[in-house]
Amino acid sequence: MVSGSPYLQVSFFFLFVVSSFAGDPYVFYDWTVSYITASPLGDKQQVIGINGQFPGPILNVTTNWNVVVNVKNDLDEPLLFTWNGIQHRKNSWQDGVSGTNCPIPAGWNWTYEFQVKDQIGSFFYFPSLNFQRAAGGYGGIIINNRAVIPLPFGMPDGDITIFISDWYTKSHKGLRKDVENGVDLGVPDGILINGYGPYRYDPTLVKNGIVYQIINVEPGKTYRFRVHNIGISTSLNFRIQNHNLLLVETEGSYTVQQNYSNMDIHVGQSYSFLVTMDQNASIDYYIVASPRFVNSSDWSKVNGVAILHYSNSQGPASGPLPSLNDYDAYFSMNQARSIRWNVSAGAARPNPQGSFKYGDITVTDVYVILNRPVELVDGKQRTTLNGISYLPPSTPLKLAQQFKIPGVYKLDFPNKLMNRPPKLDTSVINGTFKGFMEIIFQNNDTTVQSYHLDGYAFFVVGMDFGVWTENSRSTYNKWDGVARSTTQVFPGAWTAILVSLDNAGIWNLRAQNLDSWYLGQETYVSVVNPEVDQSEVPLPENSIYCGILSSLQKDQAQRVNFSGATSISGSTKMVFIMLIIALIGHSFR
């Protein structure tokens, strides 16, 4: 929430009212999304801001809270926000991707309303259409434990969110046109930390006048660093000079607590570290995000550098950046395998995470999903999964399902690569409700790819170099593989995940690397409860209609914002009624 907003005090009052008289609290945000001018690498350029901020505001909520975000689109093109890692229990209407929602047209409002049900941890949001993430529009999501659920570590003295990302000075419109034309993104112009360029650690590499991020800390205290790789396509290594990173959480799962000197964070991934300020602070310390798995010497000149500043520091940071071994995929894979689920800790619920024994569940569906480098499909540069390049229909899949419109999509996504030429298609995975799916991602590309599944946390049970075979299952971790929503797949390697399909809806399965995603590396998983499911959230009253259903769209003036009667659900209307009652009662005191 933005300081100075007229909704700030009202929102906190809402929280008081709802928590006093009802169950789970509500929190309200009012966002205007527009182009703003920033100079992350020293030269002015257009970025996407939220309420004038780049990066955008942090959603700081607690397990089971209801979140209402009113979005005004002041861009010159359609917009959707997706909430990376938020599971939207039986409510894919709020997922904010092209398969579930019609875009918010330029100049329009739309209100998201969802509950962060049974979740904790570190996540982020970003615009999901038109390559817009390359221009910003992203921000953090923090879901705190309920008071009755203890943290599996001491309460930190502070909470710090850090976004690391590759960055190009070319506009997102220019970048997407390059990608469409088969032009490789190439070396980024810089690596940003929280939207800022690098500290001038080397005058020959970093020009003067770039504003950099300073993290102020107190000696002896311990801080929780929530680090998100929100970039386009570059795996980044994160490290803090002379400080250990105690890993405690990744994308909503508490992990076995282990110290790392550095961590490879791939596109779309999020981690929480506890960092203790245990140095003598004779000078400041470097915070570094540097590219991984790139061989060109040009990449060595691109580093994100921020400053960790103790309150008793005696001078600025100087000297070389903390060292890192060169391209070493084996090191990175072993590091990834070392991340384990903390099976003795409770997360959103008091029972241990390991009480869900995923290794004992019978698999009902197996998909071996193979990707390839960019190739010509129907005369266009495209990417594929199992030989299919996803073709987004004008009518979102979820709306087509709701209104029983035939021909918009097919439930025929193949469970392995077929012996046929690649093709454009709207092919969707037919998931089995309450089934248990095994997905193996086989990366035949030359770069690290990462893949994300909306609506779920899945168990990362195995990864290795080479080609996956049936015998590879003997290497799976069937006990404490970490549960998360985004996993990396190394070039010439495979990664296996297991997921329990208990969340009804239509859910996006995508490449997080923006160029791969934009060119067609995505599909959806349709999970339909064959019985009447009263708990699945119905079609929202404020739905935008497009494609075949365009004629159903009402005038925009009838659903402008969350204070308009037709743009909110019945539960939210009750909040406003209760507010009025409370205000009246307050006025008579």
mmCIF file with all atom_site columns, N, CA and C in Angstrom, residues 304-342:
data_model
loop_
_atom_site.group_PDB
_atom_site.id
_atom_site.type_symbol
_atom_site.label_atom_id
_atom_site.label_alt_id
_atom_site.label_comp_id
_atom_site.label_asym_id
_atom_site.label_entity_id
_atom_site.label_seq_id
_atom_site.pdbx_PDB_ins_code
_atom_site.Cartn_x
_atom_site.Cartn_y
_atom_site.Cartn_z
_atom_site.occupancy
_atom_site.B_iso_or_equiv
_atom_site.pdbx_formal_charge
_atom_site.auth_seq_id
_atom_site.auth_comp_id
_atom_site.auth_asym_id
_atom_site.auth_atom_id
_atom_site.pdbx_PDB_model_num
ATOM 1   N N  . GLY A 1 304 ? 25.307 -6.689  -11.243 1.00 0.00 ? 304 GLY A N  1
ATOM 2   C CA . GLY A 1 304 ? 24.502 -5.838  -10.365 1.00 0.00 ? 304 GLY A CA 1
ATOM 3   C C  . GLY A 1 304 ? 25.207 -5.727  -9.032  1.00 0.00 ? 304 GLY A C  1
ATOM 4   N N  . VAL A 1 305 ? 25.395 -4.505  -8.547  1.00 0.00 ? 305 VAL A N  1
ATOM 5   C CA . VAL A 1 305 ? 26.125 -4.298  -7.287  1.00 0.00 ? 305 VAL A CA 1
ATOM 6   C C  . VAL A 1 305 ? 25.386 -3.270  -6.440  1.00 0.00 ? 305 VAL A C  1
ATOM 7   N N  . ALA A 1 306 ? 24.989 -3.681  -5.245  1.00 0.00 ? 306 ALA A N  1
ATOM 8   C CA . ALA A 1 306 ? 24.426 -2.775  -4.248  1.00 0.00 ? 306 ALA A CA 1
ATOM 9   C C  . ALA A 1 306 ? 25.373 -2.743  -3.054  1.00 0.00 ? 306 ALA A C  1
ATOM 10  N N  . ILE A 1 307 ? 25.031 -1.932  -2.083  1.00 0.00 ? 307 ILE A N  1
ATOM 11  C CA . ILE A 1 307 ? 25.910 -1.743  -0.922  1.00 0.00 ? 307 ILE A CA 1
ATOM 12  C C  . ILE A 1 307 ? 25.169 -2.114  0.362   1.00 0.00 ? 307 ILE A C  1
ATOM 13  N N  . LEU A 1 308 ? 25.830 -2.942  1.171   1.00 0.00 ? 308 LEU A N  1
ATOM 14  C CA . LEU A 1 308 ? 25.368 -3.240  2.524   1.00 0.00 ? 308 LEU A CA 1
ATOM 15  C C  . LEU A 1 308 ? 26.108 -2.305  3.467   1.00 0.00 ? 308 LEU A C  1
ATOM 16  N N  . HIS A 1 309 ? 25.384 -1.418  4.107   1.00 0.00 ? 309 HIS A N  1
ATOM 17  C CA . HIS A 1 309 ? 25.993 -0.363  4.917   1.00 0.00 ? 309 HIS A CA 1
ATOM 18  C C  . HIS A 1 309 ? 25.644 -0.536  6.392   1.00 0.00 ? 309 HIS A C  1
ATOM 19  N N  . TYR A 1 310 ? 26.642 -0.917  7.191   1.00 0.00 ? 310 TYR A N  1
ATOM 20  C CA . TYR A 1 310 ? 26.473 -0.951  8.642   1.00 0.00 ? 310 TYR A CA 1
ATOM 21  C C  . TYR A 1 310 ? 26.408 0.486   9.167   1.00 0.00 ? 310 TYR A C  1
ATOM 22  N N  . SER A 1 311 ? 25.657 0.677   10.219  1.00 0.00 ? 311 SER A N  1
ATOM 23  C CA . SER A 1 311 ? 25.542 2.027   10.794  1.00 0.00 ? 311 SER A CA 1
ATOM 24  C C  . SER A 1 311 ? 26.870 2.526   11.350  1.00 0.00 ? 311 SER A C  1
ATOM 25  N N  . ASN A 1 312 ? 27.786 1.594   11.676  1.00 0.00 ? 312 ASN A N  1
ATOM 26  C CA . ASN A 1 312 ? 29.093 1.992   12.199  1.00 0.00 ? 312 ASN A CA 1
ATOM 27  C C  . ASN A 1 312 ? 30.208 1.826   11.171  1.00 0.00 ? 312 ASN A C  1
ATOM 28  N N  . SER A 1 313 ? 29.843 1.741   9.895   1.00 0.00 ? 313 SER A N  1
ATOM 29  C CA . SER A 1 313 ? 30.842 1.567   8.844   1.00 0.00 ? 313 SER A CA 1
ATOM 30  C C  . SER A 1 313 ? 31.814 2.735   8.830   1.00 0.00 ? 313 SER A C  1
ATOM 31  N N  . GLN A 1 314 ? 33.072 2.421   8.541   1.00 0.00 ? 314 GLN A N  1
ATOM 32  C CA . GLN A 1 314 ? 34.122 3.435   8.553   1.00 0.00 ? 314 GLN A CA 1
ATOM 33  C C  . GLN A 1 314 ? 34.471 3.973   7.164   1.00 0.00 ? 314 GLN A C  1
ATOM 34  N N  . GLY A 1 315 ? 33.837 3.396   6.105   1.00 0.00 ? 315 GLY A N  1
ATOM 35  C CA . GLY A 1 315 ? 34.178 3.879   4.767   1.00 0.00 ? 315 GLY A CA 1
ATOM 36  C C  . GLY A 1 315 ? 33.472 3.092   3.685   1.00 0.00 ? 315 GLY A C  1
ATOM 37  N N  . PRO A 1 316 ? 33.607 3.530   2.437   1.00 0.00 ? 316 PRO A N  1
ATOM 38  C CA . PRO A 1 316 ? 32.925 2.872   1.325   1.00 0.00 ? 316 PRO A CA 1
ATOM 39  C C  . PRO A 1 316 ? 33.569 1.540   0.955   1.00 0.00 ? 316 PRO A C  1
ATOM 40  N N  . ALA A 1 317 ? 32.778 0.683   0.291   1.00 0.00 ? 317 ALA A N  1
ATOM 41  C CA . ALA A 1 317 ? 33.312 -0.579  -0.217  1.00 0.00 ? 317 ALA A CA 1
ATOM 42  C C  . ALA A 1 317 ? 34.343 -0.300  -1.304  1.00 0.00 ? 317 ALA A C  1
ATOM 43  N N  . SER A 1 318 ? 35.326 -1.158  -1.399  1.00 0.00 ? 318 SER A N  1
ATOM 44  C CA . SER A 1 318 ? 36.351 -0.986  -2.423  1.00 0.00 ? 318 SER A CA 1
ATOM 45  C C  . SER A 1 318 ? 36.962 -2.333  -2.754  1.00 0.00 ? 318 SER A C  1
ATOM 46  N N  . GLY A 1 319 ? 37.745 -2.374  -3.830  1.00 0.00 ? 319 GLY A N  1
ATOM 47  C CA . GLY A 1 319 ? 38.404 -3.604  -4.226  1.00 0.00 ? 319 GLY A CA 1
ATOM 48  C C  . GLY A 1 319 ? 37.530 -4.453  -5.127  1.00 0.00 ? 319 GLY A C  1
ATOM 49  N N  . PRO A 1 320 ? 38.000 -5.661  -5.455  1.00 0.00 ? 320 PRO A N  1
ATOM 50  C CA . PRO A 1 320 ? 37.263 -6.535  -6.376  1.00 0.00 ? 320 PRO A CA 1
ATOM 51  C C  . PRO A 1 320 ? 35.993 -7.090  -5.735  1.00 0.00 ? 320 PRO A C  1
ATOM 52  N N  . LEU A 1 321 ? 35.042 -7.469  -6.576  1.00 0.00 ? 321 LEU A N  1
ATOM 53  C CA . LEU A 1 321 ? 33.824 -8.109  -6.091  1.00 0.00 ? 321 LEU A CA 1
ATOM 54  C C  . LEU A 1 321 ? 34.160 -9.487  -5.526  1.00 0.00 ? 321 LEU A C  1
ATOM 55  N N  . PRO A 1 322 ? 33.356 -9.992  -4.597  1.00 0.00 ? 322 PRO A N  1
ATOM 56  C CA . PRO A 1 322 ? 33.605 -11.350 -4.087  1.00 0.00 ? 322 PRO A CA 1
ATOM 57  C C  . PRO A 1 322 ? 33.606 -12.346 -5.232  1.00 0.00 ? 322 PRO A C  1
ATOM 58  N N  . SER A 1 323 ? 34.581 -13.227 -5.219  1.00 0.00 ? 323 SER A N  1
ATOM 59  C CA . SER A 1 323 ? 34.819 -14.108 -6.364  1.00 0.00 ? 323 SER A CA 1
ATOM 60  C C  . SER A 1 323 ? 33.749 -15.181 -6.466  1.00 0.00 ? 323 SER A C  1
ATOM 61  N N  . LEU A 1 324 ? 33.680 -15.768 -7.664  1.00 0.00 ? 324 LEU A N  1
ATOM 62  C CA . LEU A 1 324 ? 32.728 -16.830 -7.944  1.00 0.00 ? 324 LEU A CA 1
ATOM 63  C C  . LEU A 1 324 ? 33.357 -17.734 -8.984  1.00 0.00 ? 324 LEU A C  1
ATOM 64  N N  . ASN A 1 325 ? 33.178 -19.057 -8.807  1.00 0.00 ? 325 ASN A N  1
ATOM 65  C CA . ASN A 1 325 ? 33.719 -19.975 -9.805  1.00 0.00 ? 325 ASN A CA 1
ATOM 66  C C  . ASN A 1 325 ? 33.053 -19.719 -11.153 1.00 0.00 ? 325 ASN A C  1
ATOM 67  N N  . ASP A 1 326 ? 33.769 -19.981 -12.219 1.00 0.00 ? 326 ASP A N  1
ATOM 68  C CA . ASP A 1 326 ? 33.255 -19.738 -13.559 1.00 0.00 ? 326 ASP A CA 1
ATOM 69  C C  . ASP A 1 326 ? 32.109 -20.691 -13.869 1.00 0.00 ? 326 ASP A C  1
ATOM 70  N N  . TYR A 1 327 ? 31.695 -20.656 -15.135 1.00 0.00 ? 327 TYR A N  1
ATOM 71  C CA . TYR A 1 327 ? 30.602 -21.512 -15.592 1.00 0.00 ? 327 TYR A CA 1
ATOM 72  C C  . TYR A 1 327 ? 30.796 -22.931 -15.080 1.00 0.00 ? 327 TYR A C  1
ATOM 73  N N  . ASP A 1 328 ? 29.897 -23.385 -14.222 1.00 0.00 ? 328 ASP A N  1
ATOM 74  C CA . ASP A 1 328 ? 30.025 -24.711 -13.646 1.00 0.00 ? 328 ASP A CA 1
ATOM 75  C C  . ASP A 1 328 ? 28.630 -25.243 -13.362 1.00 0.00 ? 328 ASP A C  1
ATOM 76  N N  . ALA A 1 329 ? 28.031 -25.876 -14.358 1.00 0.00 ? 329 ALA A N  1
ATOM 77  C CA . ALA A 1 329 ? 26.669 -26.359 -14.216 1.00 0.00 ? 329 ALA A CA 1
ATOM 78  C C  . ALA A 1 329 ? 26.572 -27.471 -13.171 1.00 0.00 ? 329 ALA A C  1
ATOM 79  N N  . TYR A 1 330 ? 27.645 -28.263 -13.017 1.00 0.00 ? 330 TYR A N  1
ATOM 80  C CA . TYR A 1 330 ? 27.607 -29.337 -12.019 1.00 0.00 ? 330 TYR A CA 1
ATOM 81  C C  . TYR A 1 330 ? 27.531 -28.753 -10.607 1.00 0.00 ? 330 TYR A C  1
ATOM 82  N N  . PHE A 1 331 ? 28.315 -27.699 -10.358 1.00 0.00 ? 331 PHE A N  1
ATOM 83  C CA . PHE A 1 331 ? 28.255 -27.038 -9.057  1.00 0.00 ? 331 PHE A CA 1
ATOM 84  C C  . PHE A 1 331 ? 26.840 -26.544 -8.791  1.00 0.00 ? 331 PHE A C  1
ATOM 85  N N  . SER A 1 332 ? 26.241 -25.888 -9.786  1.00 0.00 ? 332 SER A N  1
ATOM 86  C CA . SER A 1 332 ? 24.911 -25.319 -9.600  1.00 0.00 ? 332 SER A CA 1
ATOM 87  C C  . SER A 1 332 ? 23.864 -26.405 -9.400  1.00 0.00 ? 332 SER A C  1
ATOM 88  N N  . MET A 1 333 ? 23.974 -27.493 -10.155 1.00 0.00 ? 333 MET A N  1
ATOM 89  C CA . MET A 1 333 ? 23.002 -28.564 -9.974  1.00 0.00 ? 333 MET A CA 1
ATOM 90  C C  . MET A 1 333 ? 23.125 -29.203 -8.597  1.00 0.00 ? 333 MET A C  1
ATOM 91  N N  . ASN A 1 334 ? 24.342 -29.419 -8.131  1.00 0.00 ? 334 ASN A N  1
ATOM 92  C CA . ASN A 1 334 ? 24.521 -29.982 -6.791  1.00 0.00 ? 334 ASN A CA 1
ATOM 93  C C  . ASN A 1 334 ? 23.996 -29.038 -5.723  1.00 0.00 ? 334 ASN A C  1
ATOM 94  N N  . GLN A 1 335 ? 24.166 -27.734 -5.955  1.00 0.00 ? 335 GLN A N  1
ATOM 95  C CA . GLN A 1 335 ? 23.610 -26.761 -5.023  1.00 0.00 ? 335 GLN A CA 1
ATOM 96  C C  . GLN A 1 335 ? 22.087 -26.877 -4.995  1.00 0.00 ? 335 GLN A C  1
ATOM 97  N N  . ALA A 1 336 ? 21.463 -26.988 -6.174  1.00 0.00 ? 336 ALA A N  1
ATOM 98  C CA . ALA A 1 336 ? 20.007 -27.106 -6.247  1.00 0.00 ? 336 ALA A CA 1
ATOM 99  C C  . ALA A 1 336 ? 19.522 -28.381 -5.561  1.00 0.00 ? 336 ALA A C  1
ATOM 100 N N  . ARG A 1 337 ? 20.253 -29.473 -5.748  1.00 0.00 ? 337 ARG A N  1
ATOM 101 C CA . ARG A 1 337 ? 19.859 -30.731 -5.114  1.00 0.00 ? 337 ARG A CA 1
ATOM 102 C C  . ARG A 1 337 ? 19.967 -30.666 -3.593  1.00 0.00 ? 337 ARG A C  1
ATOM 103 N N  . SER A 1 338 ? 20.846 -29.799 -3.098  1.00 0.00 ? 338 SER A N  1
ATOM 104 C CA . SER A 1 338 ? 21.053 -29.712 -1.648  1.00 0.00 ? 338 SER A CA 1
ATOM 105 C C  . SER A 1 338 ? 19.916 -29.004 -0.928  1.00 0.00 ? 338 SER A C  1
ATOM 106 N N  . ILE A 1 339 ? 19.046 -28.338 -1.672  1.00 0.00 ? 339 ILE A N  1
ATOM 107 C CA . ILE A 1 339 ? 17.927 -27.621 -1.049  1.00 0.00 ? 339 ILE A CA 1
ATOM 108 C C  . ILE A 1 339 ? 16.847 -28.627 -0.703  1.00 0.00 ? 339 ILE A C  1
ATOM 109 N N  . ARG A 1 340 ? 16.539 -28.728 0.576   1.00 0.00 ? 340 ARG A N  1
ATOM 110 C CA . ARG A 1 340 ? 15.595 -29.747 1.052   1.00 0.00 ? 340 ARG A CA 1
ATOM 111 C C  . ARG A 1 340 ? 14.445 -29.101 1.817   1.00 0.00 ? 340 ARG A C  1
ATOM 112 N N  . TRP A 1 341 ? 13.344 -29.787 1.783   1.00 0.00 ? 341 TRP A N  1
ATOM 113 C CA . TRP A 1 341 ? 12.132 -29.378 2.490   1.00 0.00 ? 341 TRP A CA 1
ATOM 114 C C  . TRP A 1 341 ? 12.303 -29.628 3.981   1.00 0.00 ? 341 TRP A C  1
ATOM 115 N N  . ASN A 1 342 ? 11.900 -28.668 4.800   1.00 0.00 ? 342 ASN A N  1
ATOM 116 C CA . ASN A 1 342 ? 11.936 -28.839 6.252   1.00 0.00 ? 342 ASN A CA 1
ATOM 117 C C  . ASN A 1 342 ? 10.672 -29.588 6.671   1.00 0.00 ? 342 ASN A C  1
#
